[in-house]
Amino acid sequence: MAYPTKNNSSALFITPRNKPDASTKDPLQPAAPSPDNLSTRQHLKTEIGISSNLQDIFKKINTASNIDDILFGLISDINSTFNSERVTIFVVNGVKRELVSRVKSGDEIEKIQIPVSTSSIAGYSAFKQKIINIQNAYDKNELNTINPDISFDSTWDLKTGFTTKQILTAPIIFKSLLLGVVQLINRREFGPFSKDHESLIKELAALIGTALYNQKRDAKGKLNKFEYLLENYILTQKELKKAISDAGSTDESVESFLISRLKIPKKDIGESLSKFYKTEFISFNTNTAIPGELLANLKVPFLRKNLWVPFRSEDNKIILLIDNPHDLHRIDVIKSLFPGKKLEFRIALKEDIVKYIDLFTQDEKELAGIEAIISQLSDEEDVVDEDVDSIDEANSAVVQLVNKIIIDAHMRKASDIHIEPLPGRENTRVRIRVDGSCTTYQTIPYSYRNAVVSRIKIMSDLDIAERRKPQSGKIKFKKYGGLNIELRVEVVPTAGGMEDVVMRILAAGEPIPLTDMGFSKNNFENFKSIITQPYGIIFVCGPTGSGKTTTLHSALGFINKTETKIWTAEDPVEITQRGLRQVQVKPKIGFGFAEAMRSFLRADPDVIMVGEMRDKETTQIGIEASLTGHMVFTTLHTNSAPESITRLLDMGMDPFNFADAILGILAQRLVRTLCKDCKEPYSPTQAEYDELVREYGKETFDREVKIEYSDSLKLYRAKGCDRCNDTGYRGRMGIHELLIGTDAQKKLIQGKSQIDEVRTQAVEDGMTTLKQDGIEKIFKGNTDLTQVRKVCIK
């Protein structure tokens, strides 16, 4: 359709609809046959007026410098041209695949978000990329003729008091790229939207599409580094322009300003930069390994000033982080510092580069930064594969390096530190375990592997000359590095004449309250009931690192009263409590758990806690103590509560004494929990729900959990954010199964029943298995099935 010259739109609709005058006819509806040439000329003149008005709109859009401002200004013109009551222009958020209102008439609703799908009229128009013309939005039959999935959400009308009737919707497309949707609502005077209106809205949508696309480019016609945000309408051109201006008046980068002020997700900023610079975006992660060998001879002020940092070595090349990989001057300077090396650059935010410099080089009081330590190592005499019998504790870089490894691991909330030397000229790897998962912390030059191991042996009072046998020791770190922590040390000979070192950072401080241990309501009440009994024995079982000692101390903290005398025998003493008399056993001098318990029984105890039942003698003494009026707490390395009973019987326990003594057995595991700041709610499919029910046990699930599947059911999944280092998980919580020593269970123990019979009886007594407890925590939004499966089988 051709559009003649501009005309005044104010003269377009001047007659009310109820008058039968010829001028009240919709100028875009076909004119009735008439021999009157004057009438024909009047119709043509009106049609030309409509066309000119639309041409004027097109001209305004084409010459707009800011598309948002012009679209807001054209709302009334578009309504006038089509004689509509409302107009909304949606844009596509390509990340979430949804339509977001960019400009609209009516201020009852601030923002409209609709998925690009067949479930709504605007969503269907975008999904199918076709014009939709609805005469009655409430007519389900009319909607079904278009698509059975389409529905009209009348809640908008109910909220606003507006009544929707006709809807005309067209997709906004530029060169096959879907950019959005323009939607008109309600014809004022002339009935439904016509075929001619469909043609006009198609052309209007096409021009808006061109204008939207052009807004993604800068004044020189080049794509800018935030194109991805503009293209997916995560950010508008107006917002970007203002952010650049506002950030310029502060010390923040534009990227940081967008994240902190406009709440643009960091992941989207990174995606935009990655696409623009055509390289990987690296976000800050506190668990990143320190590239010690790459930091040698680099000065921290120099790195801060030039905003780059070595990141890691990979396949005979060095990966570096920089905020602008197109800055050729800085690139040339960096290349001169690594002569003969193959370099690759990754993009990172300025603030993240500074954080990485701090992470890699941060001082701890008098402790030198890692780059200074590595530089000292490089300057000192090579000690490749030589034993170190004496180390200068005042000046040696090795001393500083070991201290920094321990301090950094503690700061990162690690539970274990692994020093792993390799034969030949390969560097020594240092790994730390955080929330149950190992990550590389840094690498140490191969020249100093023996010096580092020897230094740790000295701190642990171990024999540095002995390299053939395993050795165990303990470090009280306060006298070496200032921090009041202790480490349990294990040195293990490995292939190639090497020695691995594993240091467990012992928990310190007050016990966790029993109410914060993550018990289900039923388990909490039952566990509280048995730990407050006057006598008997309670076992907490699970593998190493499953939180057994933490649970025992929480239980002791619950019953720790002035009138109760509590003795503990531990190896080592990890958690200290006021009111407890705690003893460190020393097997090397013949003072083990059994000897400690014999001593306790002569020291007027009410409660005895034994760190672990390692042998038949200790277990027998514990059972006998519980039968003579004492409360006994202890741990056992078994996989499940029912399995613990058969294990103890196999150790030779008298089944009748054991049955009389047993109060309960608690099995537990630690599962990673979803990050509270970023976990994402979603509606599970029927298949996902059925899988959870099947894993739980359908009959028990229907009887105990009673959660039915529906569209409103919400579960949570990992997403990732800065707080959790983009893992989606942060922290751990316990899952438990508690076997109670009921009369029925005691009879099975006396009869040395098989484990299946014990488990069946425990379930009948109300025991929830580890996996069942984990699945209940999935429905509560604490974790997911992947994490539960990682720690339990049945």
CSV table of C-alpha atoms in Angstrom, one decimal, residues 162 172 337 358 545 564 575 579 653 659 740 785:
chain,number,residue,atom,x,y,z
A,162,PHE,CA,-10.7,-2.7,31.9
A,172,ILE,CA,7.8,-7.4,15.1
A,337,LEU,CA,56.9,-10.2,30.3
A,358,ASP,CA,43.8,-9.9,46.1
A,545,GLY,CA,33.4,-36.4,57.2
A,564,THR,CA,25.1,-33.6,84.8
A,575,ILE,CA,35.0,-29.0,69.6
A,579,GLY,CA,31.1,-27.9,81.4
A,653,MET,CA,28.7,-58.4,71.2
A,659,ALA,CA,19.5,-55.4,73.1
A,740,ILE,CA,14.8,-46.6,67.7
A,785,LEU,CA,18.0,-35.4,43.8
